CSV table of C-alpha atoms in Angstrom, one decimal:
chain,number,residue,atom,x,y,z
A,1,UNK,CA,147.3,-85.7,-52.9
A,2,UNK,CA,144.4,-86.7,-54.9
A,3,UNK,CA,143.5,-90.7,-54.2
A,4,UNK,CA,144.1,-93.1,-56.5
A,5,UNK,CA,141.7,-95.9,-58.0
A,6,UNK,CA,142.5,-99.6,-57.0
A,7,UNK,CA,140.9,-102.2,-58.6
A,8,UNK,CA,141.1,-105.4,-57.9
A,9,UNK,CA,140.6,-107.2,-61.5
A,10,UNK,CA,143.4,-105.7,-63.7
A,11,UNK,CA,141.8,-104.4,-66.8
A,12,UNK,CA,143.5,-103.6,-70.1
A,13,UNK,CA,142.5,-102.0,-73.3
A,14,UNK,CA,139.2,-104.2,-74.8
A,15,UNK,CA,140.7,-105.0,-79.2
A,16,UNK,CA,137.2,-103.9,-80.1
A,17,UNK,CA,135.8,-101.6,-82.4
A,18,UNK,CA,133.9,-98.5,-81.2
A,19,UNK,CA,130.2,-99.6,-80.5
A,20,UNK,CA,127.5,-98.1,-82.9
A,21,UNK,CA,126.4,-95.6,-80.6
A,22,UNK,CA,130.0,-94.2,-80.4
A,23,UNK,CA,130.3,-93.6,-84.1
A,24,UNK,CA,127.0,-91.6,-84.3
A,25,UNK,CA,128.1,-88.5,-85.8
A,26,UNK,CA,126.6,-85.9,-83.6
A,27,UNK,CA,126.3,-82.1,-84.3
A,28,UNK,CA,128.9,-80.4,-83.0
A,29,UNK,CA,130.0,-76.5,-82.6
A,30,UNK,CA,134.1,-77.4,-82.0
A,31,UNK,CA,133.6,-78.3,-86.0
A,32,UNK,CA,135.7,-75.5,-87.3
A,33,UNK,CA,134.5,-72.1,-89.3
A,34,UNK,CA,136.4,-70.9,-92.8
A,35,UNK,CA,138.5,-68.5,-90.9
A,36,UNK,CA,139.3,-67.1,-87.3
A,37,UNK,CA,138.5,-63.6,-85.8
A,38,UNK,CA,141.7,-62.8,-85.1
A,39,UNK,CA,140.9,-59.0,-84.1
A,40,UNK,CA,138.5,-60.4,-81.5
A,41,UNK,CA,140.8,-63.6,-80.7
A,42,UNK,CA,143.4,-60.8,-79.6
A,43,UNK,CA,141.0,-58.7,-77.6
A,44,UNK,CA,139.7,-61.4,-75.6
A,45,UNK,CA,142.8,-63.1,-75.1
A,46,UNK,CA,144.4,-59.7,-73.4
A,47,UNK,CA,140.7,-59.2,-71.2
A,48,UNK,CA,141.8,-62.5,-69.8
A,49,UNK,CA,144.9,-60.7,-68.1
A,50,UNK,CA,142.4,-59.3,-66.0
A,51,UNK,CA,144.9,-56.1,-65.0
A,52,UNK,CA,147.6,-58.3,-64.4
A,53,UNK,CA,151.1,-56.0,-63.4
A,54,UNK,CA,153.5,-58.5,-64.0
A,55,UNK,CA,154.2,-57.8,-67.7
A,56,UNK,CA,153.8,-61.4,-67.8
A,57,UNK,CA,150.4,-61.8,-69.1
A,58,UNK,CA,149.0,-61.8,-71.6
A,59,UNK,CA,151.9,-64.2,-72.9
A,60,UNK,CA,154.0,-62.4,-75.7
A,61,UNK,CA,154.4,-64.1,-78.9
A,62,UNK,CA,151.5,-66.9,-78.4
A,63,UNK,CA,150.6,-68.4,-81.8
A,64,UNK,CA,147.4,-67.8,-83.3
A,65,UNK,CA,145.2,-71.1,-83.2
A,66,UNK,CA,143.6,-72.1,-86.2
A,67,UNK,CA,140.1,-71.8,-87.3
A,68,UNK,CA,137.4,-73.5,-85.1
A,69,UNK,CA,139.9,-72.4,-81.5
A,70,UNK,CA,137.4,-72.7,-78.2
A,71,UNK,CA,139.8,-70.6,-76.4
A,72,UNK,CA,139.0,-67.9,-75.4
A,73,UNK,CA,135.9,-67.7,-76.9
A,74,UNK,CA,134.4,-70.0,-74.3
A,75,UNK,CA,135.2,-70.8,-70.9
A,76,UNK,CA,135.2,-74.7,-70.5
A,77,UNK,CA,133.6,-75.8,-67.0
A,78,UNK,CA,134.5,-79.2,-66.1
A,79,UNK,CA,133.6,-82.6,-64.2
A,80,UNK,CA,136.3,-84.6,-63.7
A,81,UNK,CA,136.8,-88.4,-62.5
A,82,UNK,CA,136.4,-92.2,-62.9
A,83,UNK,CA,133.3,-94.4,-63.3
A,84,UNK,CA,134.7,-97.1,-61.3
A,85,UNK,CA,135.7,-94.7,-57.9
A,86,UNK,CA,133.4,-92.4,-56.2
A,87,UNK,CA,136.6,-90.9,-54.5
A,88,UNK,CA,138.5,-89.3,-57.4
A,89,UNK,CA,135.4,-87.1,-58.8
A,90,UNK,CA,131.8,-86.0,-59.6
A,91,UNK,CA,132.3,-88.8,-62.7
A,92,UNK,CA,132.1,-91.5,-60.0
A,93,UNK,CA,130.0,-90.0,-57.4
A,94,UNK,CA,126.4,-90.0,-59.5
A,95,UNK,CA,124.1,-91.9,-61.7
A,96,UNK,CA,124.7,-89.8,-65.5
A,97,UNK,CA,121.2,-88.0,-65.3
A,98,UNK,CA,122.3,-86.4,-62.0
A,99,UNK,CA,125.9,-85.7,-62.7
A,100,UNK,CA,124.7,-83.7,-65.7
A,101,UNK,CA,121.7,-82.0,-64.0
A,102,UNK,CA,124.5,-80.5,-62.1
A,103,UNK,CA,127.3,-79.9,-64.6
A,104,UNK,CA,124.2,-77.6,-66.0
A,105,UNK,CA,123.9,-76.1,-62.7
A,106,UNK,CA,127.4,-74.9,-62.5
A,107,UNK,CA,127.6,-74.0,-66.1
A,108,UNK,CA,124.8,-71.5,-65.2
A,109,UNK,CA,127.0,-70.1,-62.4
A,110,UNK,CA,129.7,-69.0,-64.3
A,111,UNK,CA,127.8,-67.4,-66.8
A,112,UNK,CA,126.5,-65.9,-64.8
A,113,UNK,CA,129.5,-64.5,-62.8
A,114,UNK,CA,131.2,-63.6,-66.3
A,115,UNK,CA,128.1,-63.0,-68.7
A,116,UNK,CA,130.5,-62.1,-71.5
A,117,UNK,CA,132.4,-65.6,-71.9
A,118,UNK,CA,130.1,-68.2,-72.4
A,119,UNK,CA,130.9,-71.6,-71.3
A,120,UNK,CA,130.9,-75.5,-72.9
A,121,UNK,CA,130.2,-78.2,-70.2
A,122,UNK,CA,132.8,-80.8,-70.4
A,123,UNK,CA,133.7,-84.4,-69.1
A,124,UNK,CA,137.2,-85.0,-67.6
A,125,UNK,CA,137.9,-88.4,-67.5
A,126,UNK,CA,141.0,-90.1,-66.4
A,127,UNK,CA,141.1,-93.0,-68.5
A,128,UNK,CA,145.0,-94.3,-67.7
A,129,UNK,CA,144.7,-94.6,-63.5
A,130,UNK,CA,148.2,-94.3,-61.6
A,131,UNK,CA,148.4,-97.4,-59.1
A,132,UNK,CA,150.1,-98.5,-55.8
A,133,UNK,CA,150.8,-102.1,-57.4
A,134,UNK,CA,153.0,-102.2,-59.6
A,135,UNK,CA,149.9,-104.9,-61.9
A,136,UNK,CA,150.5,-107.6,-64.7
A,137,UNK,CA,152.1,-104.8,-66.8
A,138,UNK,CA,154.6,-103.6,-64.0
A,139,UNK,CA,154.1,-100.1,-64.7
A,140,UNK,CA,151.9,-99.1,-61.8
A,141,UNK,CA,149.2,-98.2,-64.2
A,142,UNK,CA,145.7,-99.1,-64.8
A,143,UNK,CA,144.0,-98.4,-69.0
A,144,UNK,CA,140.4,-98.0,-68.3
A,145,UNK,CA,138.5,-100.6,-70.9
A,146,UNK,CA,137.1,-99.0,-74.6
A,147,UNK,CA,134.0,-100.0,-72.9
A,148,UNK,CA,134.6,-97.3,-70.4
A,149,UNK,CA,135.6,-94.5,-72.6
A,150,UNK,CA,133.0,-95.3,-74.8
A,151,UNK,CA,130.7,-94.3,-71.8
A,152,UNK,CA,132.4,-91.1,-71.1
A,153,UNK,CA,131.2,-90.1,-74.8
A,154,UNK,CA,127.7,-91.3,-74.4
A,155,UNK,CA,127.8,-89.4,-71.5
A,156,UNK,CA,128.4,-86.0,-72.5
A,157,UNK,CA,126.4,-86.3,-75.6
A,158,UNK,CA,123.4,-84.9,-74.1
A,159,UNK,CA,124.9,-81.7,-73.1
A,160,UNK,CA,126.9,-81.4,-76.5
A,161,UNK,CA,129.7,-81.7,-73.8
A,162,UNK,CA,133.5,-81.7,-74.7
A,163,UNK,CA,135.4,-84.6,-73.6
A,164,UNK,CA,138.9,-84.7,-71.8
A,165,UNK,CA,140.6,-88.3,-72.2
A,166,UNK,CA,143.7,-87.7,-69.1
A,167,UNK,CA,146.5,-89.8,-67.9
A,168,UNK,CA,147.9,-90.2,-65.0
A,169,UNK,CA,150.8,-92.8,-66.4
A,170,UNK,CA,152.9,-94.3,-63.4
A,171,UNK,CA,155.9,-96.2,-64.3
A,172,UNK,CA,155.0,-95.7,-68.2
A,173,UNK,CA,155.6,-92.5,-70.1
A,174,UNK,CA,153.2,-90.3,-72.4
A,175,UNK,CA,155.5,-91.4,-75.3
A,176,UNK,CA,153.4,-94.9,-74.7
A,177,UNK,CA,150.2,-94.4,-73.3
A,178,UNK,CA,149.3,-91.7,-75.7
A,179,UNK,CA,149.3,-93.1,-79.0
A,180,UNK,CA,146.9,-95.7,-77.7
A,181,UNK,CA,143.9,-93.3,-77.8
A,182,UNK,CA,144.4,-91.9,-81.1
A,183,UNK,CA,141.0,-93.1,-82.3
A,184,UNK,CA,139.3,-91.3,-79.8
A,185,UNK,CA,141.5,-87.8,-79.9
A,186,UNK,CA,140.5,-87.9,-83.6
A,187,UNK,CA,137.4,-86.9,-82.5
A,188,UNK,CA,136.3,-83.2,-82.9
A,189,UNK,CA,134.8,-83.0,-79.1
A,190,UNK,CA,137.6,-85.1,-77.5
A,191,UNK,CA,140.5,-83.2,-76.0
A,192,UNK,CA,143.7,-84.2,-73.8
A,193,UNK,CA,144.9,-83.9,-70.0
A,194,UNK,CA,148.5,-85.4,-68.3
A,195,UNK,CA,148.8,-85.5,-64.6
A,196,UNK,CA,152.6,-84.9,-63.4
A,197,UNK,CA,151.6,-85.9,-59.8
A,198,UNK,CA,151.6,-89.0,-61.0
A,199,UNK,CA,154.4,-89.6,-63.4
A,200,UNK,CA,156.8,-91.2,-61.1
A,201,UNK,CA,160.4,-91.0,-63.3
A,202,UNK,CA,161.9,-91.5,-60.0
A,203,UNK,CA,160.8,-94.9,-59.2
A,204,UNK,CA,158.6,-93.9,-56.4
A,205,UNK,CA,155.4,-95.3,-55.7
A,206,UNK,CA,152.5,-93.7,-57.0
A,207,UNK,CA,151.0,-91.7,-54.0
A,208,UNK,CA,153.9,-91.7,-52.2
A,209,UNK,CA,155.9,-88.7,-54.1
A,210,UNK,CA,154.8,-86.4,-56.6
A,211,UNK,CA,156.0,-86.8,-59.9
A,212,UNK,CA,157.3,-84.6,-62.5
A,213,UNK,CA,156.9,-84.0,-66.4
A,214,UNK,CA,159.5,-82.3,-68.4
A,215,UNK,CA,159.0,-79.7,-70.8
A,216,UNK,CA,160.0,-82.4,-73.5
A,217,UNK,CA,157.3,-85.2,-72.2
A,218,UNK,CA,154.5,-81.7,-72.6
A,219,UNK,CA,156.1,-80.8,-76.2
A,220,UNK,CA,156.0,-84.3,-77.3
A,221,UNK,CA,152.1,-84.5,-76.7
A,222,UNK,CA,151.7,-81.0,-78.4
A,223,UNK,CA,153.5,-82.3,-81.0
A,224,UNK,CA,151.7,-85.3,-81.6
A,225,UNK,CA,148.2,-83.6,-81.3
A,226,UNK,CA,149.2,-81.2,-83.7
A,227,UNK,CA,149.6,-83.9,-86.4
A,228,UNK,CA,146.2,-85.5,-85.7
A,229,UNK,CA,144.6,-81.9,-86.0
A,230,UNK,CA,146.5,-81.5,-89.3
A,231,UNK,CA,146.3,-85.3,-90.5
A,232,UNK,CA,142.0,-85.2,-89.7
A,233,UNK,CA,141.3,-81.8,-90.5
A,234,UNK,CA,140.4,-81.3,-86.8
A,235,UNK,CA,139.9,-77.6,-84.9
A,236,UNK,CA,142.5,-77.0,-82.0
A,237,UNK,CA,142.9,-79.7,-79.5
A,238,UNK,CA,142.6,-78.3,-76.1
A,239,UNK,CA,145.6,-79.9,-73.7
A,240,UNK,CA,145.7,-79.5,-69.8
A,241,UNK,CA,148.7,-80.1,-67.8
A,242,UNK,CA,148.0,-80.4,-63.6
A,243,UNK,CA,150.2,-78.5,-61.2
A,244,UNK,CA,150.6,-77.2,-58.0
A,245,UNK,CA,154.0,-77.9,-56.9
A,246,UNK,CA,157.2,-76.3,-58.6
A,247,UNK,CA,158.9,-79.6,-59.7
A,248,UNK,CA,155.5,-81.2,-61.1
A,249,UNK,CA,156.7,-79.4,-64.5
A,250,UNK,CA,160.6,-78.5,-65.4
A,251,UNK,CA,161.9,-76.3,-67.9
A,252,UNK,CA,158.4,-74.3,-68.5
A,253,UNK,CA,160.1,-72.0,-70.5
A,254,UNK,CA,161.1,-74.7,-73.1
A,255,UNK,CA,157.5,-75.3,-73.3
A,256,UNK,CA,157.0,-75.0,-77.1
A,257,UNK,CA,153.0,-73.7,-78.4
A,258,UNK,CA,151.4,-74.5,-81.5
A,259,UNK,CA,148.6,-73.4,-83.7
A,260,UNK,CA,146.3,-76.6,-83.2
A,261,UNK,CA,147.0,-77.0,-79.7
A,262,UNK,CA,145.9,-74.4,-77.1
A,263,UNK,CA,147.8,-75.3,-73.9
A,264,UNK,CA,146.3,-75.0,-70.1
A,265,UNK,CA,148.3,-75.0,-67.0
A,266,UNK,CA,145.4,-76.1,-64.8
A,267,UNK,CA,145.9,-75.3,-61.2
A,268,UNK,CA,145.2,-78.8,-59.2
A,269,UNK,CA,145.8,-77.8,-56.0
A,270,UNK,CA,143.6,-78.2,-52.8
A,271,UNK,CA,142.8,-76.5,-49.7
A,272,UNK,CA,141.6,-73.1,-48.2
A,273,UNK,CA,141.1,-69.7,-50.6
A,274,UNK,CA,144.9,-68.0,-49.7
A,275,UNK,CA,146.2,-71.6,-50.1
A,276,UNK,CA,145.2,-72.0,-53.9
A,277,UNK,CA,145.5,-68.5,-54.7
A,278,UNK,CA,149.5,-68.6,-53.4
A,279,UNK,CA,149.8,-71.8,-55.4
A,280,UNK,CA,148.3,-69.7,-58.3
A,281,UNK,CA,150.0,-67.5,-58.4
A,282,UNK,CA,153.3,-68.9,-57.4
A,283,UNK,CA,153.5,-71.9,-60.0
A,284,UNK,CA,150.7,-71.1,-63.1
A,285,UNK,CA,150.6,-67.7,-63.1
A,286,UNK,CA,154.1,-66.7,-62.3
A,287,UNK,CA,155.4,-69.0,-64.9
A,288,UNK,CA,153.5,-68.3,-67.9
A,289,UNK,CA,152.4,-70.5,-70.7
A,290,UNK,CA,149.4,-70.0,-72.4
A,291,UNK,CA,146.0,-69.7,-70.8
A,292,UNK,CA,145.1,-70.9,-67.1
A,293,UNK,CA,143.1,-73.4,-64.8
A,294,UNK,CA,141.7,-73.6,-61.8
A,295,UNK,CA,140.7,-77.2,-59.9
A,296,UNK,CA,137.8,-76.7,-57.3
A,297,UNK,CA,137.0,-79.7,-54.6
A,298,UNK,CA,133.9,-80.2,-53.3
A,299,UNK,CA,135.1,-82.0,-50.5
A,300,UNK,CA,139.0,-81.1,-49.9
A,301,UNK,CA,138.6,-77.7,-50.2
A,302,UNK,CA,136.0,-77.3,-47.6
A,303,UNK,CA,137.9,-79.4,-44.7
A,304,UNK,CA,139.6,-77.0,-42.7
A,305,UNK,CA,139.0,-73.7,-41.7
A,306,UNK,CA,137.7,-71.2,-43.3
A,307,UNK,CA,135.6,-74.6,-44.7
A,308,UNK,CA,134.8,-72.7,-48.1
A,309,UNK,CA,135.0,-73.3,-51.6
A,310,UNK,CA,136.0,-70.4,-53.7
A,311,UNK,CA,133.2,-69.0,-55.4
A,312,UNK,CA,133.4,-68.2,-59.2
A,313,UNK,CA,133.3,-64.4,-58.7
A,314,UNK,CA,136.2,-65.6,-56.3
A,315,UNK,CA,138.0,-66.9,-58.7
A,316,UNK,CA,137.7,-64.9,-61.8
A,317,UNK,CA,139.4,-62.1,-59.5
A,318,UNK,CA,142.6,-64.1,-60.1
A,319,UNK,CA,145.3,-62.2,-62.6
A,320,UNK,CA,145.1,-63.9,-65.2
A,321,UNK,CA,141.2,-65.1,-65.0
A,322,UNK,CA,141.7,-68.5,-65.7
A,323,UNK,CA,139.7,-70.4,-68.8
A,324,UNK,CA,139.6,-73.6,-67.7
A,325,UNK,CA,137.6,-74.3,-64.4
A,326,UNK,CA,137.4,-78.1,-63.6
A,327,UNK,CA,135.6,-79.3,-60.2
A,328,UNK,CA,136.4,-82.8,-58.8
């Protein structure tokens, strides 16, 4: 299981405004086009298949997105983590300069392993932190500060980056935490993530179990992206969902899609090559949804035997090739 940030403070939303630097309208190439090219839409979206046998990809009867869609006409390479832990990313591990030197770095690799999809840099930041204690708010959660969000966007300003704003919700539900970070997902460049491992329905305490989402926790977030797209005049909101265990998302098939939202099952997995490709295979690409994503570790990956992380040539061999690639 991925660690968990403890602080010792307990921090909650700051009821400020967003700083000036925040609201500095920025250019930005997720602002959508007139129209979409669907004829090209279509033929990427069945290249991602990649010679996939199973009939079950590319998914049958996936909307169209709307104009201004970054899928699949980019690949999105990701950092992911916290500013206050060094142990739950590449966020928390480096000074900004650095951390972007080599989101850059890895950006090059993959276009360079797939020259035909070109890739946006993006930040993945878990901004609602699953906790061991249950905290003042008893929900064994921890809302990073607007302070620290804020710094997330300053952050991948210099790279034209997207954002990822994710949630790892505890005792509390997406239903609640959500809604709270609708003046951020209003944003062209800011897009959504939910963590299952740590959604503990049950009771249990974060860490201890692995949680679950329900098809109807992931519909409600599509849902409710959907009318911010439609209510702000917003292209496609990209939304990631973890997995790498069976139960970490129930009833898949009830999974509805939508035209704003394009939905990723991101493979979160950790461990040797055959280990994440099974785990593929088994719970993202043998129960379809959309498009697909695939977690690399620096560290985790690398600590047993054969010590190696999968290289993107590695990975792009996968059926389907997934879109998403996100390294903690």
């Amino acid at each position: 299981m991925k660690n968990i940030l403890r602080l010792s403070a307990t921090l909650a939303f700051a009821a400020v405004t967003f700083s000036a630097s925040a609201q500095t309208t920025q250019p930005d190439s997720t602002l959508k086009p007139a129209t979409l090219d669907t004829a090209r839409y279509d033929s990427l979206y069945k290249r991602l298949a990649n010679g996939d046998k199973t009939g079950k990809w590319p998914v049958k009867n996936a909307p169209l997105p709307k104009a201004g869609a970054i899928l699949p006409f980019y690949r999105v390479v990701a950092y992911y983590g916290n500013m206050y832990s060094k142990n739950m990313g590449v966020l928390g591990q480096y000074d900004p300069a650095t951390m972007r030197e080599k989101l850059k770095a890895e950006v090059k690799n993959w276009e360079a392993a797939d020259p035909g999809t070109p890739v946006k840099p993006a930040l993945h930041y878990i901004c609602v932190t699953a906790q061991a204690d249950a905290g003042s708010n008893g929900l064994h959660n921890l809302r990073m500060p607007f302070s620290q969000i804020d710094k997330a966007i300053e952050m991948a300003k210099p790279l034209n980056a997207l954002v990822f704003l994710d949630i790892q919700v505890g005792y509390s539900t997406v239903q609640k935490e959500l809604p709270l970070l609708e003046k951020y997902l209003k944003m062209p460049n800011v897009h959504f993530g939910i963590d299952p491992e740590f959604s503990m329905k049950e009771g249990s305490v974060p860490g201890k179990r692995i949680g679950t989402f329900d098809a109807d926790d992931i519909n409600y977030v599509t849902k409710y992206l959907s009318k911010l797209c439609d209510k702000y005049n917003l292209p496609p909101k990209i939304f990631v969902v973890h997995r790498f265990t069976k139960r970490m998302v129930t009833n898949y098939k009830d999974i509805k899609l939508d035209s704003n939202v394009q939905f990723v099952m991101d493979m979160d997995g950790w461990g040797g090559p055959e280990l994440k490709k099974g785990t593929y295979k088994a719970y993202v690409a043998g129960e379809p949804v959309q498009f697909t994503g695939f977690k690399l570790f620096y560290k985790n990956d690398i600590k047993k035997v054969p010590n190696h992380m999968m290289t993107p040539k590695e990975v792009l061999m996968l059926k389907p090739a997934p879109i998403y690639i996100q390294y903690q």
